[in-house]
CSV table of C-alpha atoms and ligand atoms in Angstrom, one decimal:
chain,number,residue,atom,x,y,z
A,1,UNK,CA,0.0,0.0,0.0
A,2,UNK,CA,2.9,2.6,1.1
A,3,UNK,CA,4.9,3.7,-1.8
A,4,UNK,CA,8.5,4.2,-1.5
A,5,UNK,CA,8.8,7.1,-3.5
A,6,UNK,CA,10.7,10.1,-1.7
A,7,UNK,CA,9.4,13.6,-3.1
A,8,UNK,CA,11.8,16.7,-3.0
A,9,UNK,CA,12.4,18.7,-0.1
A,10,UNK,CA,10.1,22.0,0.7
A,11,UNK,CA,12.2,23.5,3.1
A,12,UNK,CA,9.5,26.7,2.5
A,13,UNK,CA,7.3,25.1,4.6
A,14,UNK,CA,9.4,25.3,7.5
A,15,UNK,CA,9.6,29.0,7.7
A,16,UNK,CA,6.5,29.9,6.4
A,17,UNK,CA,4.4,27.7,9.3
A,18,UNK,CA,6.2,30.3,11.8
A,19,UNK,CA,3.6,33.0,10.1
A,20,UNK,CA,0.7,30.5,10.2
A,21,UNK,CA,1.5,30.4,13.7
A,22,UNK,CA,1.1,34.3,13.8
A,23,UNK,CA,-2.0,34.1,12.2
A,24,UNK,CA,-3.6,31.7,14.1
A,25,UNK,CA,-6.3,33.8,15.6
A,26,UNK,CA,-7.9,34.2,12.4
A,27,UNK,CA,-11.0,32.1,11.3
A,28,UNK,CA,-13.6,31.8,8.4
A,29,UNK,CA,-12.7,31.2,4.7
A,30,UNK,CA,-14.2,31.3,1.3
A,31,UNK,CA,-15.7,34.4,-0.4
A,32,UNK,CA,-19.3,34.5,-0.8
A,33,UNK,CA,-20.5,31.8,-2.8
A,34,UNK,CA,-23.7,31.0,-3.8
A,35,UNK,CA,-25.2,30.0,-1.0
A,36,UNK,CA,-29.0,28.3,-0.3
A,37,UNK,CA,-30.2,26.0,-2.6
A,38,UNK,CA,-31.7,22.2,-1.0
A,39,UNK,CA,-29.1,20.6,-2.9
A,40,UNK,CA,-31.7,17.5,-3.8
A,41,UNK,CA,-30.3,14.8,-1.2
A,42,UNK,CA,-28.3,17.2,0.1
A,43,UNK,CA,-29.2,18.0,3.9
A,44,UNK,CA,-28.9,21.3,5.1
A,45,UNK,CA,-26.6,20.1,7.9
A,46,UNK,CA,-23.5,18.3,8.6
A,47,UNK,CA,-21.4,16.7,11.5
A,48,UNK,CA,-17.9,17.8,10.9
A,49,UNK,CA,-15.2,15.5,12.8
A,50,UNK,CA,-11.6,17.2,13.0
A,51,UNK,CA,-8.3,15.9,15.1
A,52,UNK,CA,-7.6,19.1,16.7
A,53,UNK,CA,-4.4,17.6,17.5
A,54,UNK,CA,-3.2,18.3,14.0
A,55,UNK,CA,-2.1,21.3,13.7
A,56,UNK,CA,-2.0,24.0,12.2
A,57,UNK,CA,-4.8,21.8,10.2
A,58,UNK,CA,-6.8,22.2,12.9
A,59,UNK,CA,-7.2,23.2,16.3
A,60,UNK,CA,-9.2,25.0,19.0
A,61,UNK,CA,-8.6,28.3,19.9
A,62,UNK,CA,-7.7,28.2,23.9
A,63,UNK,CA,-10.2,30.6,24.2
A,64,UNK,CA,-13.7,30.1,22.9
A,65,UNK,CA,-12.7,27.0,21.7
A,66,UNK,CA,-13.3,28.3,18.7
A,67,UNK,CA,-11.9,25.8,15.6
A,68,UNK,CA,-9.4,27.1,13.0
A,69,UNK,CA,-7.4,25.7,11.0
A,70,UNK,CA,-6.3,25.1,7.7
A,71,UNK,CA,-9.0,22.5,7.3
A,72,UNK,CA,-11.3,24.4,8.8
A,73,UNK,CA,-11.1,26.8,6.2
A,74,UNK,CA,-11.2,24.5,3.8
A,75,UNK,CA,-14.7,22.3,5.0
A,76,UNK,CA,-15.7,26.1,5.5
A,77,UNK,CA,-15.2,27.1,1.7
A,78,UNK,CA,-16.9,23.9,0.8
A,79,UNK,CA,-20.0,24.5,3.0
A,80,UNK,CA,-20.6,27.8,1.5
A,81,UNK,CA,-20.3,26.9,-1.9
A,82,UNK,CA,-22.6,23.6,-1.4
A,83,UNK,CA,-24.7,25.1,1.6
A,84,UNK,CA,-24.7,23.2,4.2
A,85,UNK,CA,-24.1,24.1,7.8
A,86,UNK,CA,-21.7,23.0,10.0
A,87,UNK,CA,-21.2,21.3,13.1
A,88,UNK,CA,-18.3,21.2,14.6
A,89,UNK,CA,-17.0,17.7,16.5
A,90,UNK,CA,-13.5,16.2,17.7
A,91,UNK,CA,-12.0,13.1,18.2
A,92,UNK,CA,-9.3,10.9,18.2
A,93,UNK,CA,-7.8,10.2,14.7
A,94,UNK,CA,-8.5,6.6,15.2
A,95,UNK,CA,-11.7,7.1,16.2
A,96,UNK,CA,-12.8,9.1,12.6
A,97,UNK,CA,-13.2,6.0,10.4
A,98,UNK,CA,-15.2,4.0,13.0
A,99,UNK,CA,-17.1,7.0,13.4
A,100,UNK,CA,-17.9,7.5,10.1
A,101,UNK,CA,-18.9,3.9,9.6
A,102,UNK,CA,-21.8,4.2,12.4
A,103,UNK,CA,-22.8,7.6,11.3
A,104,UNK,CA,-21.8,8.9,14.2
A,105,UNK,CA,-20.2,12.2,12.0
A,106,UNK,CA,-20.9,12.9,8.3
A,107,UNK,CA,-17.4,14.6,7.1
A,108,UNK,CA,-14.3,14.2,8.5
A,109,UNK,CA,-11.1,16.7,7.1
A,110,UNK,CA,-8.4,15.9,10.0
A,111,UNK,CA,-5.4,16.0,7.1
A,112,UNK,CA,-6.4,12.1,6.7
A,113,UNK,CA,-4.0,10.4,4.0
A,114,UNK,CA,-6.0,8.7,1.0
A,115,UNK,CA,-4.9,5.2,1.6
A,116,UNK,CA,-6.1,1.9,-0.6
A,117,UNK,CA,-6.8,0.3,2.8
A,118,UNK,CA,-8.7,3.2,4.0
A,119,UNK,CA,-11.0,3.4,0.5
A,120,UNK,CA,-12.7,0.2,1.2
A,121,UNK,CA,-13.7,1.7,4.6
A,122,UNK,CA,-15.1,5.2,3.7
A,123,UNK,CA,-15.4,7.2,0.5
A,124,UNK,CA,-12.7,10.5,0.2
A,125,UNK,CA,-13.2,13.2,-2.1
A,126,UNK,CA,-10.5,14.7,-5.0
A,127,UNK,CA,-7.0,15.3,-2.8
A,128,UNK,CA,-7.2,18.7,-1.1
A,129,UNK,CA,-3.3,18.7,-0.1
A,130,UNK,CA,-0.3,17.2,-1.3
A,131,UNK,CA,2.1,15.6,1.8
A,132,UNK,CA,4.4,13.3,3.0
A,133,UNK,CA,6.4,12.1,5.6
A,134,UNK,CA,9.2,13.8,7.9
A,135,UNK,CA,11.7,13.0,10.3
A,136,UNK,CA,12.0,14.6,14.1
A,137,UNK,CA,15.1,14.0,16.3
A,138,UNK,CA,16.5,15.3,19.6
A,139,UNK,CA,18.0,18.9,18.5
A,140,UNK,CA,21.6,17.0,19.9
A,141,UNK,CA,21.3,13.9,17.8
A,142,UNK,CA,24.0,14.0,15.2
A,143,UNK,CA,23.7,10.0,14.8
A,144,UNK,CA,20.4,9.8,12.7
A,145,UNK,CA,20.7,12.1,9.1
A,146,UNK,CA,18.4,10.4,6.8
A,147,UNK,CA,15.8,7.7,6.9
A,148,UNK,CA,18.4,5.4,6.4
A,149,UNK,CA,20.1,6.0,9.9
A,150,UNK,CA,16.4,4.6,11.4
A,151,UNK,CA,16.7,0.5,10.7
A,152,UNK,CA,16.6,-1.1,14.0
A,153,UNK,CA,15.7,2.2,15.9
A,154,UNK,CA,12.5,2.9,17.8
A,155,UNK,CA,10.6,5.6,16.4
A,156,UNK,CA,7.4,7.3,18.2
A,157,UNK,CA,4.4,8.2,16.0
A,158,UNK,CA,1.0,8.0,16.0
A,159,UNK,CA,-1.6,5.2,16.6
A,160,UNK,CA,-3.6,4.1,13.1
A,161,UNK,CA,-1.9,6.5,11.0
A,162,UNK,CA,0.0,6.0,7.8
A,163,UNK,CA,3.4,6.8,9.5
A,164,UNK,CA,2.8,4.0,11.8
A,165,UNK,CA,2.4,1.4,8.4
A,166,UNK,CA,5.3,2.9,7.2
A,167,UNK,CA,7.6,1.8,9.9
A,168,UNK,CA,5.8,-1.4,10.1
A,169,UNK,CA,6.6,-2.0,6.2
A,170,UNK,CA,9.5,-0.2,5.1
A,171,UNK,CA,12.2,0.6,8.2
A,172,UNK,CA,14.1,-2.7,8.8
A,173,UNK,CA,14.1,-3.7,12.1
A,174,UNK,CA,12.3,-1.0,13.5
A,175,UNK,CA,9.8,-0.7,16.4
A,176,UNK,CA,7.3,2.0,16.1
A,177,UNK,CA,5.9,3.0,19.6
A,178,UNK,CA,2.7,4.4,18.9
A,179,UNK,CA,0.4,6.6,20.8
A,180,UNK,CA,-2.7,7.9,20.4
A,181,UNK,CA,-1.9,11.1,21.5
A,182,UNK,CA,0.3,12.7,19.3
A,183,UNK,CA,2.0,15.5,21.6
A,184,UNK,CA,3.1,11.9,23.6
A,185,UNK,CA,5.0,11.0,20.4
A,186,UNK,CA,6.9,14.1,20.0
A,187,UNK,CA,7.1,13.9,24.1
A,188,UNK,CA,9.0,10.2,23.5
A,189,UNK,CA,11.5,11.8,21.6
A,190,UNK,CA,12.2,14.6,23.9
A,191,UNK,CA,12.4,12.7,27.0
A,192,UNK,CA,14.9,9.9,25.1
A,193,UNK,CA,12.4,7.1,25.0
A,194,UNK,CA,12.6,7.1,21.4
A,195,UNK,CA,15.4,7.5,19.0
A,196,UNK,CA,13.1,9.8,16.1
A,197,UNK,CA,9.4,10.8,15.7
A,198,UNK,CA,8.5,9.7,12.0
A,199,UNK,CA,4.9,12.3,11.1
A,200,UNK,CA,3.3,14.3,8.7
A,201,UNK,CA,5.6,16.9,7.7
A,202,UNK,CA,3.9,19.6,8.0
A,203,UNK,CA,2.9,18.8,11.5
A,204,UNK,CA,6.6,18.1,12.6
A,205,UNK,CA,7.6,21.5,11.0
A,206,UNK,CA,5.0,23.2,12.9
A,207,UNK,CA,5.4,21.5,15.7
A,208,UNK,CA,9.0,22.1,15.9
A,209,UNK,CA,8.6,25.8,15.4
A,210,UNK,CA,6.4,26.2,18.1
A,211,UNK,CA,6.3,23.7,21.3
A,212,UNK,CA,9.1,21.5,20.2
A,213,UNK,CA,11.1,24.8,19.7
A,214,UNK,CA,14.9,24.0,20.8
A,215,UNK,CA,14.4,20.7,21.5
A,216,UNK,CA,13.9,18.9,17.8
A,217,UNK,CA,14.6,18.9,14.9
A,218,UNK,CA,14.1,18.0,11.6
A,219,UNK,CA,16.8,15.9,9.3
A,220,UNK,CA,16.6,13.6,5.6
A,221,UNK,CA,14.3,14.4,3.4
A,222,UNK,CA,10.4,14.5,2.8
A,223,UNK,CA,9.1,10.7,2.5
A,224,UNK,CA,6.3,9.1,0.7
A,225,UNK,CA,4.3,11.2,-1.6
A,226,UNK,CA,0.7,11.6,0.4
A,227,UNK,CA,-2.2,13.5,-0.7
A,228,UNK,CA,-5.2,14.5,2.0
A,229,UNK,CA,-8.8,13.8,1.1
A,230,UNK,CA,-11.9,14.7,3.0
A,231,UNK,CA,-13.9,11.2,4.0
A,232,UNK,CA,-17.6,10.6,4.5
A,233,UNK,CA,-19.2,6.9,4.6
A,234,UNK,CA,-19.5,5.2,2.0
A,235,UNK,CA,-22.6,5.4,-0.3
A,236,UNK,CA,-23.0,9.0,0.2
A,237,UNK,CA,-22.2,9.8,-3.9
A,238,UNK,CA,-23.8,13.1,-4.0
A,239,UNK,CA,-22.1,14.9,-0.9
A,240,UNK,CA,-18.8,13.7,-2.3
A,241,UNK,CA,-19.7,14.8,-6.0
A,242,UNK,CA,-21.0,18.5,-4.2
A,243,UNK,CA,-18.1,19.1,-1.8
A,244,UNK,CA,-15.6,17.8,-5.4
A,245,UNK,CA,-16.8,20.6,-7.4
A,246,UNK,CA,-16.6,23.2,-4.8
A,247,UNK,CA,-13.5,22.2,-4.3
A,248,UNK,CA,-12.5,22.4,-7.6
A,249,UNK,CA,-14.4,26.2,-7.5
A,250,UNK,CA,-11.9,26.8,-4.7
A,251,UNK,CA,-8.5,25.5,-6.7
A,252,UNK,CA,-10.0,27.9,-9.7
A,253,UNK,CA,-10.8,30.8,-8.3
A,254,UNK,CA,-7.7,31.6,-6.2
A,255,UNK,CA,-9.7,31.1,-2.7
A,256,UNK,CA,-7.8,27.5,-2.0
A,257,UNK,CA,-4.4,29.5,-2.6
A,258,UNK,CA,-5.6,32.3,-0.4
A,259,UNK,CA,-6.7,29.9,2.5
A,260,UNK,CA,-3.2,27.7,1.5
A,261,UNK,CA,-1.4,31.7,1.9
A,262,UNK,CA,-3.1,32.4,5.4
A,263,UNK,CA,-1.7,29.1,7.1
A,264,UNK,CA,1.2,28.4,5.2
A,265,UNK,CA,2.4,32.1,4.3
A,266,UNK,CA,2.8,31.2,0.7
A,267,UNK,CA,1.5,29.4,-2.2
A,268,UNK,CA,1.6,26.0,-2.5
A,269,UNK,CA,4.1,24.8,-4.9
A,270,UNK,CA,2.0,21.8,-6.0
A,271,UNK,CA,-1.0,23.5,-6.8
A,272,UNK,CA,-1.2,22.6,-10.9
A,273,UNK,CA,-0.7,19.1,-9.9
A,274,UNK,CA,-3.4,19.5,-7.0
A,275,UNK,CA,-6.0,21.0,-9.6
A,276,UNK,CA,-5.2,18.2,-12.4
A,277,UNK,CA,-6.1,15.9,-9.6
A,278,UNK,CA,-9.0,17.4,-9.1
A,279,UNK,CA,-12.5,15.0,-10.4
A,280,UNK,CA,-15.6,17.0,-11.2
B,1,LIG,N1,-2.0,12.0,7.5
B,1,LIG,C1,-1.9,11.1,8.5
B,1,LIG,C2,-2.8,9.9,8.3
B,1,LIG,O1,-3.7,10.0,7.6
B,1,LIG,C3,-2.1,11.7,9.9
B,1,LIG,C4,-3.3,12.5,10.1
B,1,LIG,C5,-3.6,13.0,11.5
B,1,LIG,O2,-2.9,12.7,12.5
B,1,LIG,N2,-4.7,13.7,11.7
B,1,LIG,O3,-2.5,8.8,8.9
């Protein structure tokens, strides 16, 4: 299921998550949009699950507990366009796909990797943001430079996400100690009960420039080409064909780079090969 294929380097991301981080108090996306309409099967409302553990995709403000994010704005942009309302729930990233299955939430956008696996449990949309894989070690670790450096080593990460396959499949000899908190992963590192954390690397960048500050790092490059879709159960055709073409809208009319600008401070790099990807 994992491919091996390493993508280039964006070091941009690194220093341009430091202004997302400035910009953090900022919420709402999209501009206008047509608004109203029943939308035929449509329903007027939805049950958005997030992870508000993965930032800066998505978290709640400490006060208000308000939810931003660059997801956030996304679902948000989509809403609009397809008009439907929102409301808002979190959980555990393990906990979305169950959750989905017994209808317990309509949408999830939590930066959720399209997987094979994952397809014959829910239904994702077009991809809505091209990722991969990163590296965190102790800021004083000279030993591990590269992906290579982790065969036999015991790397922290996530319960049920594609990092923790990744480990399990492709890193000889390694043992992945997964939590289901992910600040405990980054926490494994720092406290020496694990040699590197292997995440999303846009969450390790931001992470590092923020709470991890002076005491990780990042090193090797960008691993595994991954693209984020937005998941609903399966069977639900129209909502995915709805929220596809307003996302599509989004790509097309410069609001996607805007809400990509906000969190990210600049544009994405990938965006041509994002809106070619793009069904609708
Ligand atoms: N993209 C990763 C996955 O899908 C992690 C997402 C997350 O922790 N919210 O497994």
């Amino acid at each position: 299921m994992n491919s091996t294929r390493r993508i280039t380097s964006t070091a941009a991301i690194a220093a341009s998550v430091l202004l997302a981080g400035g910009l953090a108090g900022c919420s709402g996306g999209g501009d206008g949009g047509e608004g109203g309409g029943d939308g035929g099967g449509l329903k007027d409302s939805y049950t958005v699950v997030t992870d508000t553990a993965f930032v800066p995709f998505e978290f709640q403000e400490e006060e208000g507990g308000d939810y931003v994010g660059f997801d956030i704005d996304i679902v948000y942009g989509i809403a609009e366009r397809v008009g439907f309302e929102i409301e808002h729930e979190n959980t555990n990233f393990d906990g979305i796909i169950p959750g989905l299955q017994t209808g317990t939430f309509d949408i999830a956008i939590a930066g959720m990797t399209i997987t094979d696996e994952r397809k014959e449990a829910v239904d994702f949309t077009s991809p809505y943001y091209k990722s991969g894989l990163r590296i965190g070690v102790a800021e004083d670790d000279d030993s591990i430079t590269s992906i290579d450096d982790l065969e036999g080593k015991t790397i922290a990460t996530r319960l049920g996400s594609t990092s923790a396959d990744y480990i399990e499949n492709n890193i000889e000899g390694a043992t992945a100690n997964t939590y289901e908190q992910l600040d405990q992963a980054y926490l494994a590192v720092e406290g020496g009960g694990a040699d590197a954390v292997l995440y999303d690397a846009p969450n390790v960048e931001y992470y590092i420039l923020t709470a991890g500050e002076g005491k990780l790092k990042t090193v090797g490059e960008l691993i595994e080409a991954q693209d984020y879709g937005i998941a609903v159960a399966q069977g639900n055709e129209e909502l995915v064909t709805a929220m596809n073409e307003a996302l599509a809208e989004m790509i097309d009319d410069g609001t996607y780079s805007e809400i990509f600008e906000k969190w990210f401070g600049e544009e994405p790099e990938w965006l041509e090969e994002l809106a070619a990807s793009q069904e609708s």
